[in-house]
């Protein structure tokens, strides 16, 4: 019998839902691990997609959103981000989030990348878009958000990522991806 290195080596013997709210669920699994020994594994299930948008104007400016993040107990500068139900078109969620947080609408949308944010403990999938052809409208933040929006030259944001001043993973990945696209002249 031929061994498939990409086959799942974990065997679940039982599972128990530990916690559930409108955004996440936590499950503890009793498992037989890849070495054949019994163990446990905890998984956080995200009920929404993580959506990120890097708005870019014709002068290569972008917009950062500043907010205090409860889980890290720290202030964070990020690209516009939010959640989108799995049943919705992710692009519709991106359009909604961009308008809510910045008041911007875009005429051109490009998916930059998809990534799992912490695949050792959760199943959260993020989809990041580039938004171009920007028009300013009125922002519509949620009542749980206390946001500061600032327009910044993209190169300055890249330098903030390079210096480690921006640590949000979706922002870091989006900025680095866009920087490579600009350097390789792949932006249309």
GROMACS .gro file of N, CA and C in nm, residues 10 34 40 45-46 50 60 69 74 81 83 85 109 122 134 138 140 161 167 179-180:
model
   63
   10UNK      N    1  -0.420   1.216   1.157
   10UNK     CA    2  -0.490   1.225   1.286
   10UNK      C    3  -0.616   1.141   1.284
   34UNK      N    4  -0.037   1.161   1.507
   34UNK     CA    5   0.037   1.096   1.398
   34UNK      C    6   0.138   0.990   1.444
   40UNK      N    7  -0.503   1.514   2.298
   40UNK     CA    8  -0.614   1.607   2.278
   40UNK      C    9  -0.571   1.713   2.179
   45UNK      N   10  -1.323   2.737   1.581
   45UNK     CA   11  -1.392   2.750   1.453
   45UNK      C   12  -1.446   2.892   1.440
   46UNK      N   13  -1.411   2.960   1.332
   46UNK     CA   14  -1.461   3.094   1.306
   46UNK      C   15  -1.585   3.086   1.218
   50UNK      N   16  -1.248   3.616   0.746
   50UNK     CA   17  -1.179   3.741   0.777
   50UNK      C   18  -1.155   3.812   0.644
   60UNK      N   19  -0.092   5.645  -0.506
   60UNK     CA   20  -0.034   5.538  -0.423
   60UNK      C   21  -0.042   5.569  -0.273
   69UNK      N   22  -0.725   4.686   2.022
   69UNK     CA   23  -0.764   4.547   2.007
   69UNK      C   24  -0.768   4.478   2.143
   74UNK      N   25  -0.374   4.607   2.308
   74UNK     CA   26  -0.283   4.704   2.248
   74UNK      C   27  -0.353   4.777   2.133
   81UNK      N   28  -1.058   4.605   0.784
   81UNK     CA   29  -1.082   4.462   0.800
   81UNK      C   30  -1.216   4.438   0.867
   83UNK      N   31  -1.543   4.099   0.921
   83UNK     CA   32  -1.588   3.963   0.898
   83UNK      C   33  -1.697   3.959   0.794
   85UNK      N   34  -1.999   3.670   0.652
   85UNK     CA   35  -2.058   3.536   0.663
   85UNK      C   36  -2.013   3.445   0.548
  109UNK      N   37  -1.186   4.610  -0.807
  109UNK     CA   38  -1.151   4.518  -0.698
  109UNK      C   39  -1.067   4.403  -0.754
  122UNK      N   40  -0.680   2.719   1.470
  122UNK     CA   41  -0.810   2.763   1.422
  122UNK      C   42  -0.824   2.743   1.272
  134UNK      N   43  -1.107   5.489  -0.608
  134UNK     CA   44  -1.175   5.520  -0.482
  134UNK      C   45  -1.260   5.647  -0.490
  138UNK      N   46  -1.966   5.863   0.319
  138UNK     CA   47  -1.973   5.871   0.465
  138UNK      C   48  -1.944   5.735   0.528
  140UNK      N   49  -1.956   5.436   0.810
  140UNK     CA   50  -2.067   5.382   0.887
  140UNK      C   51  -2.015   5.280   0.988
  161UNK      N   52   0.550   4.841   0.831
  161UNK     CA   53   0.553   4.695   0.837
  161UNK      C   54   0.697   4.648   0.853
  167UNK      N   55   0.171   4.497   1.320
  167UNK     CA   56   0.186   4.354   1.348
  167UNK      C   57   0.064   4.272   1.311
  179UNK      N   58   0.348   4.537  -0.219
  179UNK     CA   59   0.483   4.589  -0.245
  179UNK      C   60   0.551   4.508  -0.355
  180UNK      N   61   0.540   4.376  -0.348
  180UNK     CA   62   0.598   4.290  -0.451
  180UNK      C   63   0.533   4.317  -0.586
   0.00000   0.00000   0.00000
